[in-house]
Short mmCIF file of C-alpha atoms in Angstrom, two decimals:
data_model
loop_
_atom_site.label_atom_id
_atom_site.label_comp_id
_atom_site.label_asym_id
_atom_site.label_seq_id
_atom_site.Cartn_x
_atom_site.Cartn_y
_atom_site.Cartn_z
CA UNK A 1 84.53 152.10 15.25
CA UNK A 2 85.76 151.39 18.79
CA UNK A 3 83.04 153.62 20.24
CA UNK A 4 80.42 151.82 18.14
CA UNK A 5 81.75 148.50 19.46
CA UNK A 6 81.59 149.79 23.02
CA UNK A 7 78.01 151.01 22.52
CA UNK A 8 76.96 147.64 21.07
CA UNK A 9 78.56 145.48 23.79
CA UNK A 10 78.31 147.70 26.89
CA UNK A 11 74.89 146.39 27.93
CA UNK A 12 75.97 142.74 27.72
CA UNK A 13 79.16 143.41 29.68
CA UNK A 14 77.33 145.33 32.43
CA UNK A 15 74.70 142.60 32.86
CA UNK A 16 77.30 139.84 33.02
CA UNK A 17 79.53 141.82 35.42
CA UNK A 18 76.60 142.29 37.82
CA UNK A 19 76.02 138.53 37.83
CA UNK A 20 79.71 137.69 38.17
CA UNK A 21 80.45 140.06 41.05
CA UNK A 22 77.08 140.11 42.83
CA UNK A 23 78.07 137.62 45.52
CA UNK A 24 81.83 138.12 45.90
CA UNK A 25 82.00 141.91 45.59
CA UNK A 26 78.52 143.01 46.68
CA UNK A 27 79.81 146.26 48.21
CA UNK A 28 81.47 147.36 44.96
CA UNK A 29 79.82 150.17 42.98
CA UNK A 30 79.56 150.62 39.23
CA UNK A 31 81.01 153.85 37.80
CA UNK A 32 79.55 154.57 34.37
CA UNK A 33 82.27 157.01 33.26
CA UNK A 34 86.02 156.46 33.62
CA UNK A 35 86.64 160.11 34.49
CA UNK A 36 84.28 159.74 37.50
CA UNK A 37 86.46 157.11 39.19
CA UNK A 38 87.61 158.27 42.64
CA UNK A 39 90.99 157.33 44.09
CA UNK A 40 90.87 154.70 46.81
CA UNK A 41 87.28 153.64 46.09
CA UNK A 42 86.69 150.04 45.00
CA UNK A 43 84.55 150.04 41.87
CA UNK A 44 84.17 148.52 38.45
CA UNK A 45 84.14 150.25 35.08
CA UNK A 46 83.45 149.32 31.47
CA UNK A 47 85.49 150.36 28.45
CA UNK A 48 87.61 149.35 25.49
CA UNK A 49 91.12 147.94 25.94
CA UNK A 50 94.00 149.71 24.23
CA UNK A 51 97.49 148.19 24.27
CA UNK A 52 100.39 150.62 24.06
CA UNK A 53 103.13 148.46 22.50
CA UNK A 54 106.49 149.93 21.38
CA UNK A 55 107.11 147.04 18.95
CA UNK A 56 103.80 147.48 17.13
CA UNK A 57 103.85 148.31 13.42
CA UNK A 58 104.16 152.00 12.60
CA UNK A 59 103.56 154.26 9.63
CA UNK A 60 107.28 154.43 8.81
CA UNK A 61 107.08 150.92 7.36
CA UNK A 62 104.26 152.03 5.05
CA UNK A 63 106.33 155.07 4.02
CA UNK A 64 109.28 152.85 3.19
CA UNK A 65 107.08 150.58 1.10
CA UNK A 66 105.83 153.55 -0.94
CA UNK A 67 109.40 154.37 -1.96
CA UNK A 68 110.34 150.83 -2.89
CA UNK A 69 112.51 150.18 0.15
CA UNK A 70 112.31 146.67 1.50
CA UNK A 71 110.73 146.97 4.99
CA UNK A 72 112.00 144.94 7.91
CA UNK A 73 110.46 141.47 8.24
CA UNK A 74 107.20 141.47 10.21
CA UNK A 75 107.53 140.55 13.87
CA UNK A 76 106.01 137.31 15.04
CA UNK A 77 105.06 138.99 18.33
CA UNK A 78 104.43 142.58 19.46
CA UNK A 79 104.64 142.09 23.23
CA UNK A 80 107.56 143.39 25.29
CA UNK A 81 108.33 144.51 28.84
CA UNK A 82 107.44 148.08 27.90
CA UNK A 83 103.79 147.35 27.06
CA UNK A 84 101.04 149.31 28.79
CA UNK A 85 97.34 148.42 29.06
CA UNK A 86 94.74 151.20 29.09
CA UNK A 87 90.94 151.27 29.32
CA UNK A 88 89.03 154.00 27.53
CA UNK A 89 85.46 155.15 26.97
CA UNK A 90 83.77 158.29 25.66
CA UNK A 91 84.98 160.34 28.66
CA UNK A 92 88.67 159.39 28.74
CA UNK A 93 91.15 156.64 29.52
CA UNK A 94 92.91 155.15 32.54
CA UNK A 95 96.04 153.02 32.86
CA UNK A 96 95.51 149.49 34.18
CA UNK A 97 97.81 147.48 36.41
CA UNK A 98 97.78 144.52 38.78
CA UNK A 99 98.48 140.80 38.81
CA UNK A 100 95.15 140.01 37.12
CA UNK A 101 96.50 141.42 33.84
CA UNK A 102 99.44 139.02 33.66
CA UNK A 103 97.19 135.97 33.29
CA UNK A 104 94.61 137.61 31.01
CA UNK A 105 94.80 137.65 27.22
CA UNK A 106 94.05 141.29 26.48
CA UNK A 107 94.36 142.87 23.03
CA UNK A 108 93.42 146.23 21.61
CA UNK A 109 89.70 146.54 20.89
CA UNK A 110 88.26 144.25 23.56
CA UNK A 111 85.23 145.54 25.45
CA UNK A 112 85.54 144.45 29.10
CA UNK A 113 84.61 145.37 32.65
CA UNK A 114 87.41 145.63 35.21
CA UNK A 115 87.05 145.65 38.99
CA UNK A 116 89.63 147.30 41.20
CA UNK A 117 90.88 150.48 42.88
CA UNK A 118 92.56 153.58 41.49
CA UNK A 119 95.81 154.26 43.34
CA UNK A 120 97.39 157.59 44.21
CA UNK A 121 99.54 157.35 41.06
CA UNK A 122 96.44 157.29 38.86
CA UNK A 123 96.79 153.61 37.95
CA UNK A 124 93.74 151.37 38.26
CA UNK A 125 94.78 148.18 40.09
CA UNK A 126 92.68 145.40 38.56
CA UNK A 127 91.39 142.58 40.76
CA UNK A 128 89.11 140.82 38.27
CA UNK A 129 88.04 141.07 34.62
CA UNK A 130 84.64 140.36 33.05
CA UNK A 131 84.07 139.71 29.33
CA UNK A 132 80.81 139.93 27.33
CA UNK A 133 80.53 136.13 27.26
CA UNK A 134 79.24 133.91 24.48
CA UNK A 135 76.28 135.19 22.49
CA UNK A 136 72.94 133.30 22.36
CA UNK A 137 72.88 130.26 20.09
CA UNK A 138 70.18 129.01 17.76
CA UNK A 139 69.11 125.49 18.75
CA UNK A 140 70.43 122.50 16.85
CA UNK A 141 67.71 119.87 16.57
CA UNK A 142 69.88 116.79 16.93
CA UNK A 143 73.45 116.69 18.22
CA UNK A 144 75.68 113.90 19.43
CA UNK A 145 77.98 114.15 22.40
CA UNK A 146 80.74 115.30 20.01
CA UNK A 147 83.52 115.27 22.60
CA UNK A 148 85.87 113.00 20.64
CA UNK A 149 87.25 113.14 17.14
CA UNK A 150 85.41 110.27 15.44
CA UNK A 151 81.98 110.03 16.99
CA UNK A 152 79.64 109.02 14.21
CA UNK A 153 80.14 108.17 10.57
CA UNK A 154 76.50 108.66 9.60
CA UNK A 155 74.81 111.66 8.04
CA UNK A 156 76.18 114.61 6.17
CA UNK A 157 79.84 115.69 6.23
CA UNK A 158 81.34 119.06 5.35
CA UNK A 159 84.88 119.34 3.99
CA UNK A 160 87.02 122.24 5.19
CA UNK A 161 90.22 123.20 3.43
CA UNK A 162 92.40 126.30 3.18
CA UNK A 163 95.71 127.44 1.76
CA UNK A 164 95.64 125.71 -1.62
CA UNK A 165 98.18 128.35 -2.74
CA UNK A 166 97.85 127.54 -6.42
CA UNK A 167 100.69 129.27 -8.25
CA UNK A 168 103.04 128.37 -11.08
CA UNK A 169 102.85 124.74 -12.26
CA UNK A 170 104.36 122.37 -9.70
CA UNK A 171 104.21 118.59 -9.84
CA UNK A 172 103.90 118.12 -6.06
CA UNK A 173 101.26 120.79 -5.36
CA UNK A 174 99.22 119.99 -8.49
CA UNK A 175 99.20 116.30 -7.57
CA UNK A 176 98.00 116.97 -4.03
CA UNK A 177 95.17 119.21 -5.25
CA UNK A 178 94.15 116.66 -7.87
CA UNK A 179 94.09 113.98 -5.15
CA UNK A 180 91.94 116.26 -2.97
CA UNK A 181 89.38 116.78 -5.75
CA UNK A 182 89.34 113.07 -6.67
CA UNK A 183 88.87 112.15 -3.00
CA UNK A 184 85.83 114.39 -2.63
CA UNK A 185 84.37 113.00 -5.84
CA UNK A 186 84.92 109.42 -4.69
CA UNK A 187 87.38 108.63 -7.47
CA UNK A 188 90.30 107.56 -5.26
CA UNK A 189 90.96 105.66 -2.06
CA UNK A 190 89.56 102.36 -0.84
CA UNK A 191 85.93 101.41 -0.21
CA UNK A 192 85.82 103.12 3.22
CA UNK A 193 87.21 106.36 1.76
CA UNK A 194 84.64 106.30 -1.03
CA UNK A 195 81.84 105.65 1.46
CA UNK A 196 82.82 108.74 3.46
CA UNK A 197 83.23 110.80 0.27
CA UNK A 198 79.69 109.85 -0.79
CA UNK A 199 78.38 111.62 2.34
CA UNK A 200 80.26 114.91 1.76
CA UNK A 201 77.60 117.41 0.71
CA UNK A 202 79.64 120.61 0.62
CA UNK A 203 83.19 121.91 0.72
CA UNK A 204 84.38 125.20 2.18
CA UNK A 205 87.66 126.61 0.82
CA UNK A 206 88.72 129.04 3.53
CA UNK A 207 91.17 131.51 2.03
CA UNK A 208 94.47 131.67 0.14
CA UNK A 209 93.39 129.67 -2.87
CA UNK A 210 96.00 131.54 -4.91
CA UNK A 211 99.67 131.69 -4.01
CA UNK A 212 101.02 135.15 -3.13
CA UNK A 213 102.88 136.94 -5.89
CA UNK A 214 106.63 136.94 -5.26
CA UNK A 215 109.47 138.51 -7.15
CA UNK A 216 113.00 137.17 -7.36
CA UNK A 217 116.19 138.43 -8.95
CA UNK A 218 115.24 136.48 -12.07
CA UNK A 219 111.95 138.32 -12.50
CA UNK A 220 113.53 141.30 -14.18
CA UNK A 221 114.11 143.35 -11.03
CA UNK A 222 116.82 145.98 -11.26
CA UNK A 223 118.48 148.04 -8.55
CA UNK A 224 117.77 151.74 -8.75
CA UNK A 225 118.64 154.61 -6.38
CA UNK A 226 115.60 156.10 -4.66
CA UNK A 227 115.53 159.38 -2.71
CA UNK A 228 113.66 159.01 0.61
CA UNK A 229 112.66 162.02 2.74
CA UNK A 230 114.94 162.24 5.76
CA UNK A 231 117.77 160.23 4.22
CA UNK A 232 121.00 162.03 3.36
CA UNK A 233 122.04 159.67 0.58
CA UNK A 234 119.86 157.88 -1.97
CA UNK A 235 118.79 154.39 -0.97
CA UNK A 236 119.12 151.48 -3.36
CA UNK A 237 115.83 149.71 -4.03
CA UNK A 238 114.68 147.02 -6.42
CA UNK A 239 112.17 147.89 -9.11
CA UNK A 240 110.78 145.94 -12.03
CA UNK A 241 112.51 146.70 -15.29
CA UNK A 242 110.38 148.42 -17.93
CA UNK A 243 109.81 146.79 -21.24
CA UNK A 244 108.43 148.89 -24.13
CA UNK A 245 107.46 151.60 -21.66
CA UNK A 246 105.49 149.25 -19.37
CA UNK A 247 106.40 147.57 -16.10
CA UNK A 248 107.50 143.99 -16.62
CA UNK A 249 105.14 141.71 -14.71
CA UNK A 250 105.35 137.94 -14.71
CA UNK A 251 101.82 136.79 -15.49
CA UNK A 252 100.57 133.22 -15.68
CA UNK A 253 97.04 132.02 -16.31
CA UNK A 254 97.78 128.66 -14.70
CA UNK A 255 96.49 129.48 -11.17
CA UNK A 256 93.11 130.79 -12.38
CA UNK A 257 92.61 128.07 -14.97
CA UNK A 258 93.64 125.33 -12.56
CA UNK A 259 91.37 126.55 -9.74
CA UNK A 260 88.48 127.12 -12.17
CA UNK A 261 88.74 123.55 -13.43
CA UNK A 262 88.73 122.08 -9.92
CA UNK A 263 85.81 124.27 -8.83
CA UNK A 264 83.83 123.20 -11.89
CA UNK A 265 84.39 119.52 -11.14
CA UNK A 266 83.37 119.95 -7.50
CA UNK A 267 80.34 122.13 -8.24
CA UNK A 268 78.83 119.35 -10.34
CA UNK A 269 78.59 117.11 -7.27
CA UNK A 270 78.33 119.30 -4.17
CA UNK A 271 77.94 122.82 -2.83
CA UNK A 272 81.21 124.79 -2.95
CA UNK A 273 81.87 127.85 -0.78
CA UNK A 274 84.89 129.92 -1.80
CA UNK A 275 86.13 132.28 0.91
CA UNK A 276 88.86 134.82 0.00
CA UNK A 277 92.09 135.11 1.96
CA UNK A 278 95.12 137.33 2.37
CA UNK A 279 96.77 136.26 -0.91
CA UNK A 280 93.60 136.21 -3.03
CA UNK A 281 92.62 139.05 -5.41
CA UNK A 282 89.94 140.47 -3.14
CA UNK A 283 91.69 143.38 -1.45
CA UNK A 284 93.46 143.39 1.90
CA UNK A 285 90.72 145.20 3.83
CA UNK A 286 88.28 143.20 5.96
CA UNK A 287 85.57 142.18 5.45
CA UNK A 288 86.94 140.91 2.14
CA UNK A 289 84.38 140.94 -0.63
CA UNK A 290 83.50 137.79 -2.62
CA UNK A 291 85.82 136.90 -5.46
CA UNK A 292 84.24 137.68 -8.87
CA UNK A 293 82.35 134.62 -10.16
CA UNK A 294 83.22 135.55 -13.74
CA UNK A 295 86.89 134.65 -13.24
CA UNK A 296 86.14 130.97 -12.59
CA UNK A 297 85.09 129.78 -16.04
CA UNK A 298 82.31 127.21 -16.20
CA UNK A 299 82.01 127.05 -12.39
CA UNK A 300 80.15 130.37 -12.43
CA UNK A 301 77.20 128.69 -14.19
CA UNK A 302 76.46 126.36 -11.26
CA UNK A 303 74.13 127.52 -8.49
CA UNK A 304 76.04 125.22 -6.15
CA UNK A 305 79.15 127.41 -6.52
CA UNK A 306 79.02 130.29 -4.04
CA UNK A 307 81.55 133.05 -3.51
CA UNK A 308 81.52 134.18 0.12
CA UNK A 309 82.84 137.14 2.06
CA UNK A 310 85.63 136.88 4.63
CA UNK A 311 84.48 136.46 7.41
CA UNK A 312 81.26 134.64 6.50
CA UNK A 313 78.28 132.80 7.91
CA UNK A 314 77.31 129.54 6.19
CA UNK A 315 74.15 127.58 6.88
CA UNK A 316 74.01 123.79 6.58
CA UNK A 317 70.50 122.86 7.63
CA UNK A 318 70.11 123.72 11.30
CA UNK A 319 73.89 124.01 11.75
CA UNK A 320 75.38 127.49 11.50
CA UNK A 321 79.07 127.82 10.62
CA UNK A 322 81.15 130.96 11.15
CA UNK A 323 84.64 131.26 9.73
CA UNK A 324 87.36 133.38 8.21
CA UNK A 325 90.59 133.08 6.27
CA UNK A 326 92.82 133.36 9.34
CA UNK A 327 93.89 137.02 9.32
CA UNK A 328 92.10 138.00 12.58
CA UNK A 329 93.63 135.14 14.60
CA UNK A 330 97.08 135.74 13.10
CA UNK A 331 96.90 139.39 14.18
CA UNK A 332 95.63 138.61 17.69
CA UNK A 333 98.43 136.04 18.04
CA UNK A 334 101.03 138.80 17.72
CA UNK A 335 99.66 140.66 20.77
CA UNK A 336 99.74 137.72 23.18
CA UNK A 337 102.67 135.86 24.74
CA UNK A 338 100.85 132.54 24.53
CA UNK A 339 101.49 130.29 21.53
CA UNK A 340 98.17 128.45 21.99
CA UNK A 341 96.30 129.42 18.84
CA UNK A 342 93.37 127.13 19.60
CA UNK A 343 92.93 128.64 23.05
CA UNK A 344 92.97 132.15 21.60
CA UNK A 345 90.37 131.16 19.00
CA UNK A 346 88.11 129.83 21.76
CA UNK A 347 88.50 133.09 23.69
CA UNK A 348 87.17 135.14 20.76
CA UNK A 349 83.80 133.49 21.41
CA UNK A 350 83.98 134.67 25.04
CA UNK A 351 84.98 138.13 23.82
CA UNK A 352 81.97 138.03 21.44
CA UNK A 353 84.23 139.50 18.77
CA UNK A 354 86.32 137.74 16.13
CA UNK A 355 88.60 140.63 15.10
CA UNK A 356 89.10 143.05 18.02
CA UNK A 357 92.42 144.38 16.68
CA UNK A 358 90.69 145.90 13.64
CA UNK A 359 91.24 148.67 12.69
CA UNK A 360 94.35 149.20 14.87
CA UNK A 361 96.68 146.65 13.27
CA UNK A 362 94.21 144.74 11.08
CA UNK A 363 92.93 146.62 8.06
CA UNK A 364 89.17 147.00 7.82
CA UNK A 365 86.60 149.27 6.22
CA UNK A 366 85.64 152.39 8.20
CA UNK A 367 82.34 151.75 9.99
CA UNK A 368 80.49 154.50 11.82
CA UNK A 369 77.21 152.85 12.82
CA UNK A 370 78.03 149.11 12.95
CA UNK A 371 80.74 146.58 13.71
CA UNK A 372 80.48 143.54 11.41
CA UNK A 373 82.95 141.51 13.49
CA UNK A 374 80.75 141.30 16.59
CA UNK A 375 79.55 137.71 17.08
CA UNK A 376 75.82 138.26 17.55
CA UNK A 377 75.02 134.53 17.58
CA UNK A 378 77.26 131.74 18.83
CA UNK A 379 78.01 129.41 15.90
CA UNK A 380 77.76 125.64 16.06
CA UNK A 381 80.99 125.31 14.07
CA UNK A 382 83.71 127.97 14.16
CA UNK A 383 86.48 127.46 11.60
CA UNK A 384 89.65 129.48 10.98
CA UNK A 385 91.77 128.89 7.90
CA UNK A 386 95.49 128.99 7.07
CA UNK A 387 96.84 127.91 10.43
CA UNK A 388 100.19 126.17 11.03
CA UNK A 389 98.60 122.87 12.07
CA UNK A 390 95.25 121.15 12.58
CA UNK A 391 93.67 121.66 16.01
CA UNK A 392 90.14 121.28 17.27
CA UNK A 393 88.07 121.21 20.45
CA UNK A 394 84.51 121.49 21.71
CA UNK A 395 83.78 124.65 23.72
CA UNK A 396 81.03 124.40 26.36
CA UNK A 397 79.70 127.85 27.24
CA UNK A 398 78.09 128.92 30.52
CA UNK A 399 74.53 129.04 29.18
CA UNK A 400 74.68 125.68 27.43
CA UNK A 401 75.97 126.76 24.03
CA UNK A 402 78.33 124.30 22.33
CA UNK A 403 80.76 125.14 19.55
CA UNK A 404 83.16 122.97 17.58
CA UNK A 405 86.25 125.13 17.01
CA UNK A 406 88.49 124.03 14.13
CA UNK A 407 91.85 125.41 13.01
CA UNK A 408 92.32 124.39 9.37
CA UNK A 409 95.96 123.81 8.34
CA UNK A 410 97.41 125.14 5.10
CA UNK A 411 96.87 122.47 2.49
CA UNK A 412 100.01 123.48 0.61
CA UNK A 413 102.16 122.64 3.67
CA UNK A 414 101.04 119.10 4.45
CA UNK A 415 98.08 118.23 2.24
CA UNK A 416 95.53 118.04 5.09
CA UNK A 417 91.79 118.70 4.90
CA UNK A 418 89.19 118.47 7.65
CA UNK A 419 85.79 116.79 7.65
CA UNK A 420 83.13 117.85 10.17
CA UNK A 421 79.73 116.34 10.81
CA UNK A 422 77.26 119.23 11.36
CA UNK A 423 74.87 117.01 13.35
CA UNK A 424 77.29 115.34 15.78
CA UNK A 425 80.30 117.71 15.58
CA UNK A 426 82.50 114.70 14.82
CA UNK A 427 85.76 115.62 13.07
CA UNK A 428 88.18 113.77 10.80
CA UNK A 429 91.52 115.00 9.44
CA UNK A 430 92.47 113.53 6.05
CA UNK A 431 95.97 113.83 4.58
CA UNK A 432 96.71 113.77 0.86
CA UNK A 433 100.14 112.61 -0.25
CA UNK A 434 102.21 109.85 -1.73
CA UNK A 435 105.46 108.14 -0.85
CA UNK A 436 107.75 110.19 -3.09
CA UNK A 437 106.44 113.45 -1.57
CA UNK A 438 107.44 112.36 1.92
#
């Protein structure tokens, strides 16, 4: 898949590198194969980044999970002082070094051009880095200046929400979700709230509609010795107790019935896009396939109810929205020292790829002739679900493309949803709650 990605993006990187370095490094030559680089000669090469990181997840954790052993908690970050950055193509790979790497956000899977000199030790000292740059953008007929949060209250609005995390019955979470549905339907709030709600034409639920399944000591788990290859003594692990010859599983229909009811109510009044996420029953491999319509009761009978893939493209008139449930950004975040999630999200547009770490540390289907995560067209609105907090900005690209980037917070954490105007890129953040919740 990495070679397919390199083949798809090589032309764009080469063209942009020629423009970027034409004036400042006019005497620098382009070497098409990494193995043809000569020591001491200033040149630039194109390839795929690979990060050698000692703290990165390994197969031993998967082996432990197979035998019921509780794996160590996942690391928030992979980076360490022992990390190495390499560039590879079809001919081979070369180790990168230099001060330019310390300020660059490089992760495994990026296709870049690097300019520098190979030293006597075989390390390529990087002077500058060139990325593919933002892809072409389809024109938007009418746009406002869109540089501030609340620009224009006219026209259509799109509601963005993620992380409903509907699980067992809970007074607080059920109340917040009910308030969210009533707000969109114009059944709550004051006159100004109802006026805005009347202009909401569609809602996008971006991942993690269902709460992840969790087991506790009260769920019938029993400790049982398990023999693990390589261990001298059996290891104690927790397994679900069997009942009548079957594994005991705590099953509740409340999440599905609750979500189905809310989707039915919304589908009667607006277009509903349901995007799967990490905790939804759609498999862990990206791109996640649409959730089965049949599981959502009466909502499946409405044409306005649409089950999407993750990631997905959504059209709203002339405005094109691109988004995902948050897994790609969460995985990229672990590679980089920076804690600026919004900045990293904006850089994926410059990389022209939304999930470069797949399939290294982000599960995805095996592709041999295509890469579905390449951003072939710059979106007007780029949304990412299930983030710690709400953040947004307008990105102005070199060739005039403009993108509203939105990080959607988990609704289950603070009851926030986001409204975006597809014509002006204006954004509003609405919080659902009541005094006793706070």
